[in-house]
mmCIF file of C-alpha atoms in Angstrom:
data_model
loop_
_atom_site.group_PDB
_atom_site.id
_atom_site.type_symbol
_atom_site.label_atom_id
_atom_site.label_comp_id
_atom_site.label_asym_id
_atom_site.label_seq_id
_atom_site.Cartn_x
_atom_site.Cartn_y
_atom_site.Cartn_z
ATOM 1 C CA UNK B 1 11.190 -25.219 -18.502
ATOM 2 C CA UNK B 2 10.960 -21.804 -16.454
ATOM 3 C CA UNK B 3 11.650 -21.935 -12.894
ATOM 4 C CA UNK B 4 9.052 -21.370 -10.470
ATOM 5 C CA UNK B 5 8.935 -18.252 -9.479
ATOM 6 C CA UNK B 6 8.424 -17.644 -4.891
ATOM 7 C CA UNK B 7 7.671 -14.618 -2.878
ATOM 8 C CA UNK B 8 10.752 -16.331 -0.807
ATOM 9 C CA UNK B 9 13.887 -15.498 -3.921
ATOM 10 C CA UNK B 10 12.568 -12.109 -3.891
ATOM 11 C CA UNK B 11 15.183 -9.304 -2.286
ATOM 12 C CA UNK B 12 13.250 -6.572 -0.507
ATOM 13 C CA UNK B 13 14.260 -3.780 0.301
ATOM 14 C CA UNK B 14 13.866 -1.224 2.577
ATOM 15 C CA UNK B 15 13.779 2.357 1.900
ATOM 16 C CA UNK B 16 12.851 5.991 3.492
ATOM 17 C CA UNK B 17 11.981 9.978 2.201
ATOM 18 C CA UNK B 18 15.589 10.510 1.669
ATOM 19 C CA UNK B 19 15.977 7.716 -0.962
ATOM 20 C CA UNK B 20 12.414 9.002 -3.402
ATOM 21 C CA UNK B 21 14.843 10.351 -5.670
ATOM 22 C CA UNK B 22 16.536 7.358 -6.109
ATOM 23 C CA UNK B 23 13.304 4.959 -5.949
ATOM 24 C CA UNK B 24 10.550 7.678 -7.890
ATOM 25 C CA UNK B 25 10.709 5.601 -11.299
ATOM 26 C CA UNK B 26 11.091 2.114 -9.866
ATOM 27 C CA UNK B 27 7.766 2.940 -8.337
ATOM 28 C CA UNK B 28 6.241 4.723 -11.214
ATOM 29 C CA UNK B 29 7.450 2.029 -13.582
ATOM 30 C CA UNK B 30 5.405 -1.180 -11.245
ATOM 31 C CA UNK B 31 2.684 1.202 -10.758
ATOM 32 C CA UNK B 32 2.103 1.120 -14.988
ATOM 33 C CA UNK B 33 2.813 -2.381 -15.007
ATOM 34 C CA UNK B 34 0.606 -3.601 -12.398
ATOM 35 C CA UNK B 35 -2.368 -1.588 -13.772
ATOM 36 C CA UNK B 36 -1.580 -1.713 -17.229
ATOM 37 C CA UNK B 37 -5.164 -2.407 -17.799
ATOM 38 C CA UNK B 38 -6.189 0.653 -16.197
ATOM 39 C CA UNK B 39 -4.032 2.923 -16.907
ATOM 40 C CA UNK B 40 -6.266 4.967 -19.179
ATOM 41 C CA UNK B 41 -7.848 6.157 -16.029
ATOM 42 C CA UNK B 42 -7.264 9.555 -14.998
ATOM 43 C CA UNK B 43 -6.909 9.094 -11.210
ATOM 44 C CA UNK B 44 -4.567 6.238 -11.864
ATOM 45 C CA UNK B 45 -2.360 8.769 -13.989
ATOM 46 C CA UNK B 46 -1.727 10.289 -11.332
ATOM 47 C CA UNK B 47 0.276 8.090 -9.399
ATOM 48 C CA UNK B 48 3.264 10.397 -10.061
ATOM 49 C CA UNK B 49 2.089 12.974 -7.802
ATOM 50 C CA UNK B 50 0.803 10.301 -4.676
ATOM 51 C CA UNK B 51 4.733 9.193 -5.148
ATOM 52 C CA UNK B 52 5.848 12.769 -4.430
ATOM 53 C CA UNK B 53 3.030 13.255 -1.811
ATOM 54 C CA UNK B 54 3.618 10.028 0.336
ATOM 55 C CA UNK B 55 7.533 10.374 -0.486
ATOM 56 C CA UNK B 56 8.002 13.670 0.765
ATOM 57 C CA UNK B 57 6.637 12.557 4.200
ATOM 58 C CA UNK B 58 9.230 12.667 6.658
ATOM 59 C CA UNK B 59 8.106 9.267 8.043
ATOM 60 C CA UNK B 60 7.972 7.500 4.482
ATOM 61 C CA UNK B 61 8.912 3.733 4.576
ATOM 62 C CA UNK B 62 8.599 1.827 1.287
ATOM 63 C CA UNK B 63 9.766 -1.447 0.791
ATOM 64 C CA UNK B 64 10.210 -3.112 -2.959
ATOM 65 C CA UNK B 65 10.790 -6.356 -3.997
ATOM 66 C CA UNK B 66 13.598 -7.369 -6.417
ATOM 67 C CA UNK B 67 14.218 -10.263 -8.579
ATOM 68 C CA UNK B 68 18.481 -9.539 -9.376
ATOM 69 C CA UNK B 69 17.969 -5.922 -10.504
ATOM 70 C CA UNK B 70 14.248 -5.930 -11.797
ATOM 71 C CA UNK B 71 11.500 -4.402 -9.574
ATOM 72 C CA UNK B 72 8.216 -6.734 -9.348
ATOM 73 C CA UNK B 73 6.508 -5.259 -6.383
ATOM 74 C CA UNK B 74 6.350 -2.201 -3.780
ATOM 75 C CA UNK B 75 4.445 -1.254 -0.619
ATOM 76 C CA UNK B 76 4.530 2.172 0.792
ATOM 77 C CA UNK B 77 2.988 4.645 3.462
ATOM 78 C CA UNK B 78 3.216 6.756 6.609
ATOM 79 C CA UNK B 79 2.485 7.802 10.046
ATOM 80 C CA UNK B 80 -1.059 9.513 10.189
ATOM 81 C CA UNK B 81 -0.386 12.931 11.938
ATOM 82 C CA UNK B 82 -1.770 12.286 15.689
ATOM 83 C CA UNK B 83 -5.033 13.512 16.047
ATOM 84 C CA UNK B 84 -5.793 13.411 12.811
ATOM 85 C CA UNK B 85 -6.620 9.831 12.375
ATOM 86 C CA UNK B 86 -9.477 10.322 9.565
ATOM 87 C CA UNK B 87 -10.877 6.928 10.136
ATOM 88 C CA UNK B 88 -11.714 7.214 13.672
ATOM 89 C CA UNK B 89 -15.040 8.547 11.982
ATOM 90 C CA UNK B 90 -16.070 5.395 11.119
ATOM 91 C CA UNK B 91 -15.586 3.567 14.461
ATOM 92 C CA UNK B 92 -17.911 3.942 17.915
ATOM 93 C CA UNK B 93 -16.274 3.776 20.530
ATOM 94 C CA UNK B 94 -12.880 4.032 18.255
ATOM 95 C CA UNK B 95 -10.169 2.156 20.086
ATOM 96 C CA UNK B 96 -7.764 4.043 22.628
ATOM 97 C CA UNK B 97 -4.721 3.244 20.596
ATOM 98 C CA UNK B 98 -4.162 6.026 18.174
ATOM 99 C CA UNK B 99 -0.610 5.655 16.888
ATOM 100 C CA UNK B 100 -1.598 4.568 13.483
ATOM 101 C CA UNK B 101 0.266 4.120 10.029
ATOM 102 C CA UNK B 102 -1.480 5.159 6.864
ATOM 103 C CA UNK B 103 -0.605 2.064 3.883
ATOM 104 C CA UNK B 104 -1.224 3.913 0.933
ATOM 105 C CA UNK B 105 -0.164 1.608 -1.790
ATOM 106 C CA UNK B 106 0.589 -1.833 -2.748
ATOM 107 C CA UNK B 107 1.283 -2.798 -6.709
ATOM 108 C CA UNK B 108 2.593 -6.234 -7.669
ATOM 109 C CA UNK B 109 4.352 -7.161 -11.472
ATOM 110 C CA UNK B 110 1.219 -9.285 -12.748
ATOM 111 C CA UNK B 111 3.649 -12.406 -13.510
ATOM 112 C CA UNK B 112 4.570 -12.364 -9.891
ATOM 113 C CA UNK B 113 0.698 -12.318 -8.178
ATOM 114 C CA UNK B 114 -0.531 -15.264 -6.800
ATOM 115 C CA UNK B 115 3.116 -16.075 -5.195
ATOM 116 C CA UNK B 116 2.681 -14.639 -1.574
ATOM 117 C CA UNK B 117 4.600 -11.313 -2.736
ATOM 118 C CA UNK B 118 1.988 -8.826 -1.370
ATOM 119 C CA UNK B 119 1.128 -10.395 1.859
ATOM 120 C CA UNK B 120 5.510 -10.866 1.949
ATOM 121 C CA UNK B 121 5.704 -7.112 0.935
ATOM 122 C CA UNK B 122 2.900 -6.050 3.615
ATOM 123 C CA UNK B 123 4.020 -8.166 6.472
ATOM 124 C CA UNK B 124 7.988 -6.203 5.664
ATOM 125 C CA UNK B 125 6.818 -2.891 5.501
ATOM 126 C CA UNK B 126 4.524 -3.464 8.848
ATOM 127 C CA UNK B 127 6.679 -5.837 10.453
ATOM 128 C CA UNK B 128 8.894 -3.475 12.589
ATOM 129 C CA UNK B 129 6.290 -0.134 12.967
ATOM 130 C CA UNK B 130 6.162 1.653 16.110
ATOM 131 C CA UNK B 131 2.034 2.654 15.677
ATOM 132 C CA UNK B 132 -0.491 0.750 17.241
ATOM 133 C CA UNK B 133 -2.676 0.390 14.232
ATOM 134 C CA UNK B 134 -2.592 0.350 10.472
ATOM 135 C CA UNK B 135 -5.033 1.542 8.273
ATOM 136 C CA UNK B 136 -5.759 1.186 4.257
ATOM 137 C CA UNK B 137 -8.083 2.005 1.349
ATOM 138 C CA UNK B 138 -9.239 -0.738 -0.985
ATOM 139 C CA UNK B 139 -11.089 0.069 -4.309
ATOM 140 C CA UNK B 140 -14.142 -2.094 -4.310
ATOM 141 C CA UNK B 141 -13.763 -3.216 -7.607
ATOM 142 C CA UNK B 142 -10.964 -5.316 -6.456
ATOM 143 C CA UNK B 143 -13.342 -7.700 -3.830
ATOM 144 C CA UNK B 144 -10.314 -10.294 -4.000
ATOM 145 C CA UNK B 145 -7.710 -7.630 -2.764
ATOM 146 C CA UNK B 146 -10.097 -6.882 0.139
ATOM 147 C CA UNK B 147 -11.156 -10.472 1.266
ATOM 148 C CA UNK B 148 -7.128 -10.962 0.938
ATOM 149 C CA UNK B 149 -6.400 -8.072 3.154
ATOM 150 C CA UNK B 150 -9.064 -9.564 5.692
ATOM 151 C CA UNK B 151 -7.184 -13.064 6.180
ATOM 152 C CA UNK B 152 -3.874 -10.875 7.289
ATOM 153 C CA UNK B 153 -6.037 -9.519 10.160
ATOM 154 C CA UNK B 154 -7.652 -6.178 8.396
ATOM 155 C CA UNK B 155 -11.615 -5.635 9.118
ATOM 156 C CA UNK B 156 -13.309 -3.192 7.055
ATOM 157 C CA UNK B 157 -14.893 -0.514 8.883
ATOM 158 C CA UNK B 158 -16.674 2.050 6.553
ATOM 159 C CA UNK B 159 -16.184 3.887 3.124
ATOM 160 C CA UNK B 160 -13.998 7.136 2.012
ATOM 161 C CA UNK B 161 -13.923 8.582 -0.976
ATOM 162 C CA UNK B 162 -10.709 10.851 -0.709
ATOM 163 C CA UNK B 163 -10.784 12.647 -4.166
ATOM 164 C CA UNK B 164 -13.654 13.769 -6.518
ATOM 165 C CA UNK B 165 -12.178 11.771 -9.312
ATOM 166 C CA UNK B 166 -11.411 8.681 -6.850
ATOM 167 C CA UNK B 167 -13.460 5.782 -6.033
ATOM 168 C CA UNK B 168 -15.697 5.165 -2.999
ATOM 169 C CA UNK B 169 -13.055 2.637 -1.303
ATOM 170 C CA UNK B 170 -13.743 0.720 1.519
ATOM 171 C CA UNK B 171 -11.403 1.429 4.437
ATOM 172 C CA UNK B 172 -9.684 -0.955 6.328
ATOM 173 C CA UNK B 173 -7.815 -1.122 10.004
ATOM 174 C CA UNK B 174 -5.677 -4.067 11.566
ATOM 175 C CA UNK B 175 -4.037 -3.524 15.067
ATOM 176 C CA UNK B 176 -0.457 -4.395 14.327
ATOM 177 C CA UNK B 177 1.617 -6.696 14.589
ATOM 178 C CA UNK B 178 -0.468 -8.086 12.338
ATOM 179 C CA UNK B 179 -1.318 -12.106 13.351
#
């Protein structure tokens, strides 16, 4: 009998822009596995160069989720640049507090969803941010991902298509701490 596997046995851990060269295929590698199914997509090919992007940030953080020495799951982002908070388009009156970190990705190992590993991996990387708010794209062909993101205290508040090639996703803000 296989043991059951919990978001709980998991080792996360934490890491910044200095460690990408050390973390760049980890990531790349959960990205393929995660979407395996979509991989033949263009945009999602490119997930090399959002890696680079986001991990050349100086305010990276990126935490990843270990069972012993295999990768199962990551979370990543940044600090928006102030005053350039693209989402404050989308909100009127948009609130006073403007300090906001940009989560640009989340990607779970399939045999680990459905065991609290995302929401453990979200509520890590969040858990100790300095901004006032947090703010996220969801592709709307994932309607689970986004009613999921919603019970951790995100709202949707309008739609962004960032790149040509990208979907329309439906962008998403939570004051943080998150409840």
């Amino acid at each position: 009998m296989e043991p059951s596997l919990s978001a709980a046995d998991l080792d996360i851990r934490h890491f910044t822009h200095a460690d990408l060269p050390e973390i760049r295929q980890t990531l790349i590698d959960v990205h393929a596995d995660a979407l395996a199914e979509e991989m033949e997509d263009e945009f999602n090919q490119r997930f090399p160069w959002f890696v680079d992007h986001w991990g050349g940030l100086p305010g990276y953080s990126c935490v990843i989720a270990f069972e012993g020495d295999k990768a199962v799951g990551f979370a990543y982002g940044a600090p928006a640049v102030p005053g350039r908070e693209w989402w404050r388009e989308h909100l009127d009156p948009a609130p006073a507090k403007d300090l906001t970190f940009s989560y640009s990705e989340l990607a779970v190992s399939p045999e680990w969803r459905k065991k609290g590993v995302a929401e453990r991996l979200t509520r890590t990387l969040l858990e100790k941010r300095d901004e006032d708010l947090v703010v996220l794209l969801v592709d709307p062909d994932h309607p689970r991902v986004q009613v999921l993101y919603e019970t951790w205290g995100f709202r949707k508040v309008g739609k962004r298509q960032p790149f040509p090639d990208s979907p329309v996703y439906a962008v998403m803000l939570a004051e943080l701490p998150l409840p």
